Every structure is written in structure tokens, then in C-alpha cells.
Short mmCIF file of C-alpha atoms and ligand atoms in Angstrom, two decimals:
data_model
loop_
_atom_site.label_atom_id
_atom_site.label_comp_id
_atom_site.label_asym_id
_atom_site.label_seq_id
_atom_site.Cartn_x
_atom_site.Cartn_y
_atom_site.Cartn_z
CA UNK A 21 189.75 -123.13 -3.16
CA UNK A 22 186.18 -123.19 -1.47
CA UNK A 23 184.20 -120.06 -2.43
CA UNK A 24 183.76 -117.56 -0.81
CA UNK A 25 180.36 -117.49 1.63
CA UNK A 26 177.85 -114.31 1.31
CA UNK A 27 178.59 -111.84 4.14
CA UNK A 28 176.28 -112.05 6.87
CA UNK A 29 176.37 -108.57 7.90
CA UNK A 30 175.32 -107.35 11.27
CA UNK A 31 171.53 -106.18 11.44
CA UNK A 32 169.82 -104.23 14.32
CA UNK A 33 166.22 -103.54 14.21
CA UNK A 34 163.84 -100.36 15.51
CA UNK A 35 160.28 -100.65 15.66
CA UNK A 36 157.92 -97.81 16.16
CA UNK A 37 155.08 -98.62 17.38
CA UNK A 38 152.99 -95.39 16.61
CA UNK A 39 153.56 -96.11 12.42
CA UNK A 40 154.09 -100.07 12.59
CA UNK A 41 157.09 -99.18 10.56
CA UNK A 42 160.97 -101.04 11.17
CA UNK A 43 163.73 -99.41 10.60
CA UNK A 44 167.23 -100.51 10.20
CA UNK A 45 170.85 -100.21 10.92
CA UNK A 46 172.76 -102.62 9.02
CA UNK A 47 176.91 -102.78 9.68
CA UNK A 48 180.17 -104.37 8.40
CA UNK A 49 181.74 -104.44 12.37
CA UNK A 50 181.33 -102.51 15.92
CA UNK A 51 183.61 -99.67 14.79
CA UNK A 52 182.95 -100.15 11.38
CA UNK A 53 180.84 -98.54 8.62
CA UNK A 54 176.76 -98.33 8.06
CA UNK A 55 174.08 -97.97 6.35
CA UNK A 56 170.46 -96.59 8.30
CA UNK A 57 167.38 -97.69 6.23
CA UNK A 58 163.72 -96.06 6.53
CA UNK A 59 164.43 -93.93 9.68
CA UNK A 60 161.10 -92.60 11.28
CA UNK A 61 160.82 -88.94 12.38
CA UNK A 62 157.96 -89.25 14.88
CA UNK A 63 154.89 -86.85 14.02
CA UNK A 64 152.04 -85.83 15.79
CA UNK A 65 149.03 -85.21 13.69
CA UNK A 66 146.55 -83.49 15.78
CA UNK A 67 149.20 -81.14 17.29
CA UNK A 68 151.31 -81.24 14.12
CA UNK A 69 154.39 -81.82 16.73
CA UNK A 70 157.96 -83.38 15.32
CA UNK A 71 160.12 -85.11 17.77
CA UNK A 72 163.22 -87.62 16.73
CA UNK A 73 162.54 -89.80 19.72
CA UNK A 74 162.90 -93.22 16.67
CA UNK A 75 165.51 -90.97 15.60
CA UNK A 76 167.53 -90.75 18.58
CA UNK A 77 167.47 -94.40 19.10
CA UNK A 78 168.89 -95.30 15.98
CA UNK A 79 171.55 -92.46 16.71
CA UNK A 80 172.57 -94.02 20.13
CA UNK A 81 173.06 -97.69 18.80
CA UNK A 82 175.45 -96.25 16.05
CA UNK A 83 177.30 -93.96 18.72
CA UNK A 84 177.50 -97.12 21.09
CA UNK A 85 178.99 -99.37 18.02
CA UNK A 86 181.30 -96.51 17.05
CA UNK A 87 179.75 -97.07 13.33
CA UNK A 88 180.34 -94.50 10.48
CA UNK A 89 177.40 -93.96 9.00
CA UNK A 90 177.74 -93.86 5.24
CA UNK A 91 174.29 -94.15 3.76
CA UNK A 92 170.67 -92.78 4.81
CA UNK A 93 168.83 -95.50 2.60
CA UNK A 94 164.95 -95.00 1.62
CA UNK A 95 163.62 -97.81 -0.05
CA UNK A 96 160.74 -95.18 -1.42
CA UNK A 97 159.24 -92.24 -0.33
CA UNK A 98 156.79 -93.69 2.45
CA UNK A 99 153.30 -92.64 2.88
CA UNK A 100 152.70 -93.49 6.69
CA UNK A 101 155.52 -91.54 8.51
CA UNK A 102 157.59 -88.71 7.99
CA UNK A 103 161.43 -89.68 7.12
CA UNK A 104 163.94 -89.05 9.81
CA UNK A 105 166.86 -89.54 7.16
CA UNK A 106 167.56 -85.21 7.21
CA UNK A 107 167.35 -84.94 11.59
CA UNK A 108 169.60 -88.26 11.41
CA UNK A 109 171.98 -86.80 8.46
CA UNK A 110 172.53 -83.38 10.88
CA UNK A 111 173.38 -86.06 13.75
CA UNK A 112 175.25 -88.74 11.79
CA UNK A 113 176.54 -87.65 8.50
CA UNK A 114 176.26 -90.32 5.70
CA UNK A 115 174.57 -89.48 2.21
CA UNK A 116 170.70 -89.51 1.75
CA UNK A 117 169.54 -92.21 -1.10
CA UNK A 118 166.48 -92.69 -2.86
CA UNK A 119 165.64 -95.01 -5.83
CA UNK A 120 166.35 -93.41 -9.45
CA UNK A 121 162.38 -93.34 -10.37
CA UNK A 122 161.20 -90.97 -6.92
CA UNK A 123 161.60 -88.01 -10.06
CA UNK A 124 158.12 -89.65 -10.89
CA UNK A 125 156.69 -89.38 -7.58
CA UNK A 126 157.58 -86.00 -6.77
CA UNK A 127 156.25 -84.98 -10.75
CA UNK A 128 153.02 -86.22 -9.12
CA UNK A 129 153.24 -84.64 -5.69
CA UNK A 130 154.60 -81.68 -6.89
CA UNK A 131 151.15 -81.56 -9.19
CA UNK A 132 149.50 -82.34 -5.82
CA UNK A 133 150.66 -79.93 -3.95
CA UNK A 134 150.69 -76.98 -5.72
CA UNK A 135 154.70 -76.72 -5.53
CA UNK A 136 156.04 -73.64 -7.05
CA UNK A 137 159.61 -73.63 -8.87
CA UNK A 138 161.49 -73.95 -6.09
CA UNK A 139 160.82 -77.84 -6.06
CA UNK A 140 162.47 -79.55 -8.52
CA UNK A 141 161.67 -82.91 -9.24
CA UNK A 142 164.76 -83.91 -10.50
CA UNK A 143 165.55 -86.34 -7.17
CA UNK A 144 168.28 -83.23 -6.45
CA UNK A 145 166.89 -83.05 -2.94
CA UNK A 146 168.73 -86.43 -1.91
CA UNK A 147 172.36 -86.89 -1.81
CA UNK A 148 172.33 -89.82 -4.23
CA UNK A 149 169.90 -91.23 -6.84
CA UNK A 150 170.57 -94.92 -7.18
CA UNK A 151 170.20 -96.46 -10.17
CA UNK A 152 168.68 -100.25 -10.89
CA UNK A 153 170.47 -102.92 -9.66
CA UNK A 154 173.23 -100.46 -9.04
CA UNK A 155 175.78 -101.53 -6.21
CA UNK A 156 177.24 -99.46 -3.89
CA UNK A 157 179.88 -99.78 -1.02
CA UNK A 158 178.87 -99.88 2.57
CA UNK A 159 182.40 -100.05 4.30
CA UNK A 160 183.17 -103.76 3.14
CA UNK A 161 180.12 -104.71 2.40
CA UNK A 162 178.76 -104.56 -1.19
CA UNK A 163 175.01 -103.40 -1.47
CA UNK A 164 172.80 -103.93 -4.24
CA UNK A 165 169.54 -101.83 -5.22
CA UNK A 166 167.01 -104.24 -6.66
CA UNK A 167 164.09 -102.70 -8.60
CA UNK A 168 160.23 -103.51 -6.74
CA UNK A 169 158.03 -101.15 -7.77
CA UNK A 170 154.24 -102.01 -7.49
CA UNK A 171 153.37 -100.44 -4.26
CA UNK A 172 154.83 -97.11 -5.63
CA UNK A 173 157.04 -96.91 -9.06
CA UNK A 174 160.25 -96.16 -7.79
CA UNK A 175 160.49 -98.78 -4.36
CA UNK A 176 164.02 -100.28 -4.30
CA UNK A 177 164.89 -103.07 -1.71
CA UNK A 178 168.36 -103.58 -0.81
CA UNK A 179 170.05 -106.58 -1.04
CA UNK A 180 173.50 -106.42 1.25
CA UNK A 181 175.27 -109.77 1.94
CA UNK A 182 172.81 -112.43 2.82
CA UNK A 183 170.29 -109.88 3.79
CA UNK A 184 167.17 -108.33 2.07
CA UNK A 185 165.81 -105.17 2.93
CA UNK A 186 162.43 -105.56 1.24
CA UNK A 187 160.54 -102.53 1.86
CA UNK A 188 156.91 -102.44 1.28
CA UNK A 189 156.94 -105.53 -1.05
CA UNK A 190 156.02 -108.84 1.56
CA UNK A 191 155.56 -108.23 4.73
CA UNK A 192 155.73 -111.29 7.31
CA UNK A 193 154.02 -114.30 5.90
CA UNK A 194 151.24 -114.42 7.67
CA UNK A 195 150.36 -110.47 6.84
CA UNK A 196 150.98 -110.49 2.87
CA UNK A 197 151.94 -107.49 0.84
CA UNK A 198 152.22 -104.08 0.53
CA UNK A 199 149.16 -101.99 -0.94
CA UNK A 200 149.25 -101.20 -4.76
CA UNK A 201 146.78 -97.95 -4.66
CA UNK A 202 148.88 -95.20 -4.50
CA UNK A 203 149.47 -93.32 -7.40
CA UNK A 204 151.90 -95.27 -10.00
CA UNK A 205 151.21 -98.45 -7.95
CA UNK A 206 150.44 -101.26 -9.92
CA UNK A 207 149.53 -104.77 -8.73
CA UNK A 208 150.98 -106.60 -11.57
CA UNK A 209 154.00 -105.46 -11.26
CA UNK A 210 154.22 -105.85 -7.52
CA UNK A 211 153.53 -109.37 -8.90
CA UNK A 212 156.65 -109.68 -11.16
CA UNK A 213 158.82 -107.87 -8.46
CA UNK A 214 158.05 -110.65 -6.32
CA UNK A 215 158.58 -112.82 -8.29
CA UNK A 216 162.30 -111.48 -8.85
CA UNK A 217 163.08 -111.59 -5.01
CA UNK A 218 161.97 -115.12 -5.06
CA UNK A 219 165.04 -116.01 -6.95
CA UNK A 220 167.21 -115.43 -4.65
CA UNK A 221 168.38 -118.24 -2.04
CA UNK A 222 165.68 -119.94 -0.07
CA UNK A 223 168.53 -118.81 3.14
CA UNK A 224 168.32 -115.10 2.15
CA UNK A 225 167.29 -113.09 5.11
CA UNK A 226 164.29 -111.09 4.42
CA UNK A 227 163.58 -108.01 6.63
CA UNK A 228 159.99 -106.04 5.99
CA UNK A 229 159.56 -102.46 6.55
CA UNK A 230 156.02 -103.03 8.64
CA UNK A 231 154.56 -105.41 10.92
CA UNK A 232 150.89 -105.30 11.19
CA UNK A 233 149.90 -107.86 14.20
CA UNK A 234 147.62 -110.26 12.46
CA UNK A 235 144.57 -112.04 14.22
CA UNK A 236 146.01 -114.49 16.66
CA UNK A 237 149.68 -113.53 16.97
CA UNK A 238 151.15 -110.57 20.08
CA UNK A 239 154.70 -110.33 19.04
CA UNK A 240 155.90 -108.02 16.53
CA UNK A 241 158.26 -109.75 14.46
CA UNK A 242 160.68 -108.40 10.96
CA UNK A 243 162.77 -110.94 9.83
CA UNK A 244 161.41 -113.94 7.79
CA UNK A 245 163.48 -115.80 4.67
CA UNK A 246 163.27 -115.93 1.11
CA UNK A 247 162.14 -119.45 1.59
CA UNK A 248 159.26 -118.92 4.06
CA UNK A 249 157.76 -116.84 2.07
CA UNK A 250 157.42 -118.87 -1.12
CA UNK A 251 156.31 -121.33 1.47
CA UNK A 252 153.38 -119.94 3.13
CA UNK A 253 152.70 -116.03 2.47
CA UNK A 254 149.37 -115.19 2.16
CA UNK A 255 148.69 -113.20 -0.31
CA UNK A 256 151.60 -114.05 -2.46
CA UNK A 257 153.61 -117.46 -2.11
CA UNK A 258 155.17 -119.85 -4.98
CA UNK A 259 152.19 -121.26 -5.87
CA UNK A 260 149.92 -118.09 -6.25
CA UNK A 261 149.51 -117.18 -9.94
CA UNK A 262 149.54 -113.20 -11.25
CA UNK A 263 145.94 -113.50 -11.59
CA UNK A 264 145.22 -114.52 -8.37
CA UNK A 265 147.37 -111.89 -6.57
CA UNK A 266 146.10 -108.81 -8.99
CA UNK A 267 142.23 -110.50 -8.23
CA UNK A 268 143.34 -110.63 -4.27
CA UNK A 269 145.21 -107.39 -3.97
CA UNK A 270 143.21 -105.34 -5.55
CA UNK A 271 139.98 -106.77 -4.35
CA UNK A 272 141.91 -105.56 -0.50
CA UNK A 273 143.09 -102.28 -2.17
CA UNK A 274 139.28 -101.26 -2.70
CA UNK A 275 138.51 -101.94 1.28
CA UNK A 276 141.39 -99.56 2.33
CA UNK A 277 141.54 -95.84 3.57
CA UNK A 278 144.29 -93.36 2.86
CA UNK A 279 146.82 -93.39 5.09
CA UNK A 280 146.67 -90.83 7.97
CA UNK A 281 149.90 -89.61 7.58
CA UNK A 282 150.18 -89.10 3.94
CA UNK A 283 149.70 -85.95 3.36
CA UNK A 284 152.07 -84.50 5.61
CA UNK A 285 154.38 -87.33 5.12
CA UNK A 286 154.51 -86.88 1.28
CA UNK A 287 155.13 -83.48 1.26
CA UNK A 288 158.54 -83.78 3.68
CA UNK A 289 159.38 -87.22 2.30
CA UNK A 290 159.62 -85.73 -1.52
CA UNK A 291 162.43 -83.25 0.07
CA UNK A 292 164.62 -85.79 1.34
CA UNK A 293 163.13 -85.82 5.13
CA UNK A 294 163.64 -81.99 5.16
CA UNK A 295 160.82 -80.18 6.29
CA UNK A 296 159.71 -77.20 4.60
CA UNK A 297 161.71 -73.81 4.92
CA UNK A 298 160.54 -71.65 7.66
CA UNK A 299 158.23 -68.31 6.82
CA UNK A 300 158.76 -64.95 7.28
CA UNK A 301 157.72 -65.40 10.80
CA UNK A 302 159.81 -68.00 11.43
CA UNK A 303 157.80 -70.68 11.37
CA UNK A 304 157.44 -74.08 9.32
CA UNK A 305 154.14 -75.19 7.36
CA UNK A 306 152.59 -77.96 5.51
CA UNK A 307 150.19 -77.57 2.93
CA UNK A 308 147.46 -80.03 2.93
CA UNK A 309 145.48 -79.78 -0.37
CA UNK A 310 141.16 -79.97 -0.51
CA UNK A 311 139.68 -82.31 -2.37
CA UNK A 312 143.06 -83.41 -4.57
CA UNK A 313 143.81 -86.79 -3.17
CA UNK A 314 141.17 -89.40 -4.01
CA UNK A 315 140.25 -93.12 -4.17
CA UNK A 316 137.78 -95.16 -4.65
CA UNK A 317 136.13 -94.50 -0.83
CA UNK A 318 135.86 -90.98 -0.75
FE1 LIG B 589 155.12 -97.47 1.95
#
């Protein structure tokens, strides 16, 4: 009997523009189930305005396709846009996931932001806490959660058929790798997470969470392979030792600013993509703590 190929499941794509940031809807059939990964919830900064225009997109593909959604996946809890996983969740249904170690980031945001007992950070916010290398059903398609942490402690990517959703490990070849300053990040073991994923098959497709255009090139672009990355990324490819990357990475780390986003973004991301419960007066807040949130620039 010849074995059995690896599923090639159905993948569309969403790229927002305003966060550089794809998200995913990946699907057994047209009619059959999915799973959404890293939905964006757009935000506004300087008028502190939420509107599910990414959302919405993602929500008319999967009414088009007739898809059940069954997961809301995060592959951690992002830093540079506000999850749409709760507005999609009230649209959609499906069960909000999370990686097993985001109890560590929310110990440290809760610290941050001067959350009171009413935040837990015992991951109870999401639907689901998966564990490592933990599989799951999407419809007929089997999913695994494959532990990457470096760029925070508790980023999963999710491995589903012959496809890879990496999150903020590589990005497209010629752009590199996901920072390794945020608190828990560590370079090395962005290293040795790498190094995991490159043991897959050279065939496996590999879809980032972020395109930054580099020098040179117009299109945005999301999927690569296994393969082409051990070929020819740039800051991390099969012939780049661990001393090299940590020297490279962290050399890049020490140019970069905070993220605009990330305090606001934390503080809803932590909860699941729910925003904060209204006041007495009916309205919604974030707090954005003075002088908490450091590195080496400021
Ligand atoms: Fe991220």
C-alpha cells in the first residue's frame, strides 16, 4: 500500500497593511471546518478608534466558503496589533487558543499594568490552553502546536498538513527573524527553535505572520518553504551558527524601538482579544503605564 501523502490543506491569506501583519484562514473543504490564525482588530492610536474592517474580511471569506470555524488560533500574544480573535469569536464561533506558557506573559503584564485581582493569569481568559506539541482536530485535518519561543516564551507555530504557520519566528528570507527583546525573549532559544522547524521537509509550506518590504522588492509576499529558508535566510539559514545569530540578532535588537502598538495591544491581547470592561459611564479604557516599559533606547 503506498502511504499516505500529508494533507495539503486549503490556505487563504489577509494582509493588513497598517500592522504588516498576515493573518490566516486555513480549511479542510468549501463547506468544511477552520481554523482563523492571528486575526487583526484594526486600532487607531491617535484617536484610540477600534474598527474590525481585517476582521470583517476574514468573516466574509469563511461565510462565502460556508466554513465552520472551529479554532481562533494565536500563535502568541502579539505586540504590534490588537487581536481580533474576541470581535471574530462573537461573529464566527470557534474556541480562542493560546500557547500553554502566555500564564508567563500575562504574570509580567499583569506586573506591568497594575492589574488588580480581577485578572488572572492563569491563561483562563482563552477558550483553550494548548499544550507542547499537543495536536488538535481541525475538521479532518490534524494540527500540531510546535513550541518556538525566543521572540516571546510562550510563541507556538502550527504545523497542519503540509503547512507551517510560523509566527514571529522567520519571516520571508530575504527579511530574517523575529525580534528577541521583549520581555522573556531570548535569542538563543529563538536559535534552537529554528533549528527544530528546520527538520521538517525541505517541501513544508512555511507561512510568516509579517512581511516587512525589504530594500529592493514592492510585493508583499507570506509563503516561503522549509527549504528556502535553510537556503538563503538572512539572518538565520543552515549554515549560520548560534553564535552568529545571538551576535546578529541581538546586535539588531539594540537598534530597535518599542513597538507603537504595544501598550495598548498587550493589555487587550493578555484578555483573549477582549477589550477591557466598560466603566461606570459606560465607556472602555486602556491604561498605559509611565515610565514601566523600558529598553535599552529610552
Ligand atoms: Fe509578535
Amino acid at each position: 500500500m503506498e502511504p499516505s501523502a500529508t494533507p495539503r490543506p486549503n490556505v487563504e491569506a489577509f494582509f493588513d497593511p497598517r500592522t504588516s501583519t498576515i493573518s490566516y484562514v486555513v480549511y479542510d473543504q468549501p463547506g468544511g471546518s477552520a481554523a482563523i490564525i492571528d486575526p487583526v482588530l484594526d486600532y487607531e492610536p491617535k484617536s484610540a478608534r477600534t474598527t474590525p474592517v481585517q476582521a470583517q474580511r476574514i468573516a466574509a471569506f469563511v461565510r462565502e466558503q460556508s466554513l465552520q470555524v472551529e479554532w481562533i488560533l494565536e500563535t502568541h500574544a502579539h505586540a504590534d496589533h490588537l487581536s481580533g480573535a474576541a470581535w471574530l469569536q462573537a461573529e464566527l464561533g470557534g474556541r480562542i487558543a493560546i500557547g500553554q506558557h502566555i500564564t508567563q506573559v500575562q504574570d509580567v503584564f499583569k506586573k506591568l499594568y497594575g492589574l488588580g485581582d480581577d485578572f488572572v493569569a492563569d491563561g483562563s481568559q482563552f477558550d483553550a490552553l494548548i499544550d507542547d506539541q499537543a495536536t488538535f482536530q481541525i475538521g479532518t485535518l490534524t494540527a500540531q502546536a510546535l513550541p518556538v519561543p525566543g521572540h516571546t516564551p510562550a510563541d507556538l507555530a502550527y504545523l497542519i498538513g503540509d503547512a507551517l504557520f510560523a509566527g514571529d519566528t522567520l519571516f520571508m528570507p530575504d527579511v530574517g527573524s523575529a525580534r528577541c527583546d521583549f520581555p522573556g525573549g531570548d535569542t538563543g532559544q529563538m536559535y534552537d527553535s529554528v533549528q527544530r522547524l528546520y527538520t521538517l521537509p525541505d517541501d513544508t509550506r512555511f507561512f510568516v505572520c509579517h512581511d516587512y518590504l525589504p530594500e529592493g522588492r514592492c510585493d508583499v509576499r507570506w509563503e516561503s518553504s522549509i527549504g528556502a529558508q535553510k537556503a538563503g535566510n538572512i539572518h538565520l539559514n543552515a549554515a549560520t551558527t548560534r553564535e552568529q545569530f545571538v551576535a546578529l540578532r541581538s546586535t539588531r535588537d539594540a537598534t530597535l524601538e518599542m513597538p507603537v502598538l504595544i501598550l495598548p495591544a498587550l493589555q487587550v491581547n493578555i484578555r483573549a482579544g477582549h477589550l477591557p470592561e466598560p466603566e461606570a459611564n459606560g465607556s472602555r479604557y486602556l491604561k498605559i503605564p509611565l515610565n514601566a516599559l523600558f529598553n535599552h533606547l529610552q
